[in-house]
Amino acid sequence: MIKIGWLYPDLMSTYGDRGNIICLQKRLQWRGKQSEIIPIDVHTSENQLKSVDIIIGGGSQDIAQEIVMRDLRGTKGKIIKSLIEKGLPALFVCGAPQIMGNYYEPAWGKRIEGLGIFDMVTKNPGKDAERCIGNVTAEVLWDNVGAPDHEPTIITGFENHGGRTYLGNGAKPFAKIIKGNGNNSEDGTEGVVYKNAIGCYFHGPLLPRNPIVADYLLSLVVGKEFSNN
Ligand code: GLN
């Protein structure tokens, strides 16, 4: 039984990001593998959290990010960090990588300290700044992902974020922007990779729109049968 940990399903699933979970479950089922969803939220025990095979987190409003971080700041956040450090596969979209980074500064209110898994910071340039909205296309940087032999892959998605993300030296971008804003509309980077954890701004949702990325993540969970399908 493959356990899919889903970060705060009630608070973090904007623009249909729940579709990433459905996609993983379906692709596993088509290959005869059972999966179960373990919601990671205020009710999750430490043992449940430690048992997951992959973590998926979606987008969210700023207020939800603040609420989520209040819960993650204790033991749960430490466990997630150590799981990622040990190589657990994970996908975080939009609001989720922002709080897995060093911090997120919203247009209103205080800076939200993140878990520091990704060496990156995200800042909203102010309430009058335009949001980064629209269809987006990028090329996956498989070298950074740790799969240099993977076939070249163009991904498509939809972005909608006010925060601009800047990567530090300890983080690599997930993809290179072809069209759209990506991390900050300045440096052509999109998303972030650390070990087997991927962060990105691609709603759409990402995995059903780009099943090659879904199968790559699943190949880390269950093995080679998912590669290049
Ligand atoms: N609140 C964040 C921002 O606007 C994330 C938005 C989202 O997850 N779609 O930058």
CSV table of N, CA and C and ligand atoms in Angstrom, one decimal, residues 14-15 59-62 65 94-95 98 104 131 160-163 203, ligand 1:
chain,number,residue,atom,x,y,z
A,14,THR,N,-5.5,25.1,-4.1
A,14,THR,CA,-6.1,26.1,-5.0
A,14,THR,C,-6.0,25.6,-6.4
A,15,TYR,N,-6.8,26.2,-7.3
A,15,TYR,CA,-6.8,25.9,-8.7
A,15,TYR,C,-6.7,24.4,-9.1
A,59,GLY,N,-1.4,24.7,-3.6
A,59,GLY,CA,-1.4,26.2,-3.4
A,59,GLY,C,-2.4,26.6,-2.3
A,60,SER,N,-2.3,27.9,-1.9
A,60,SER,CA,-3.1,28.3,-0.9
A,60,SER,C,-3.2,29.9,-0.8
A,61,GLN,N,-4.1,30.4,-0.1
A,61,GLN,CA,-4.2,31.8,0.2
A,61,GLN,C,-3.1,32.1,1.2
A,62,ASP,N,-2.7,33.4,1.3
A,62,ASP,CA,-1.7,33.8,2.3
A,62,ASP,C,-2.2,33.4,3.7
A,65,GLN,N,-1.6,29.9,4.5
A,65,GLN,CA,-0.2,29.6,4.8
A,65,GLN,C,0.2,29.9,6.2
A,94,CYS,N,3.2,26.1,-5.5
A,94,CYS,CA,2.9,27.5,-5.2
A,94,CYS,C,3.0,27.9,-3.8
A,95,GLY,N,1.8,28.0,-3.0
A,95,GLY,CA,1.9,28.4,-1.6
A,95,GLY,C,2.7,27.4,-0.8
A,98,GLN,N,6.5,27.9,-0.9
A,98,GLN,CA,6.8,29.2,-0.2
A,98,GLN,C,7.0,29.0,1.3
A,104,TYR,N,8.2,33.6,3.7
A,104,TYR,CA,7.3,34.2,2.8
A,104,TYR,C,6.9,35.6,3.3
A,131,ARG,N,0.0,40.7,-9.9
A,131,ARG,CA,0.2,39.3,-9.7
A,131,ARG,C,0.8,38.6,-10.9
A,160,ASN,N,-0.5,31.6,-10.7
A,160,ASN,CA,-1.2,32.7,-10.1
A,160,ASN,C,-0.7,33.0,-8.7
A,161,HIS,N,0.3,33.9,-8.7
A,161,HIS,CA,1.0,34.1,-7.4
A,161,HIS,C,1.4,35.6,-7.3
A,162,GLY,N,1.3,36.1,-6.1
A,162,GLY,CA,1.8,37.5,-5.8
A,162,GLY,C,3.3,37.4,-5.4
A,163,GLY,N,3.7,36.4,-4.7
A,163,GLY,CA,5.0,36.3,-4.2
A,163,GLY,C,6.0,36.1,-5.3
A,203,HIS,N,0.2,25.3,-11.4
A,203,HIS,CA,-1.1,24.7,-11.2
A,203,HIS,C,-1.4,24.1,-12.5
B,1,GLN,N1,-0.3,33.2,-1.5
B,1,GLN,C1,0.7,32.9,-2.4
B,1,GLN,C2,1.0,34.0,-3.4
B,1,GLN,O1,0.1,34.7,-3.9
B,1,GLN,C3,0.5,31.6,-3.1
B,1,GLN,C4,-0.6,31.6,-4.1
B,1,GLN,C5,-1.0,30.3,-4.6
B,1,GLN,O2,-0.7,29.3,-3.9
B,1,GLN,N2,-1.7,30.2,-5.7
B,1,GLN,O3,2.2,34.2,-3.8
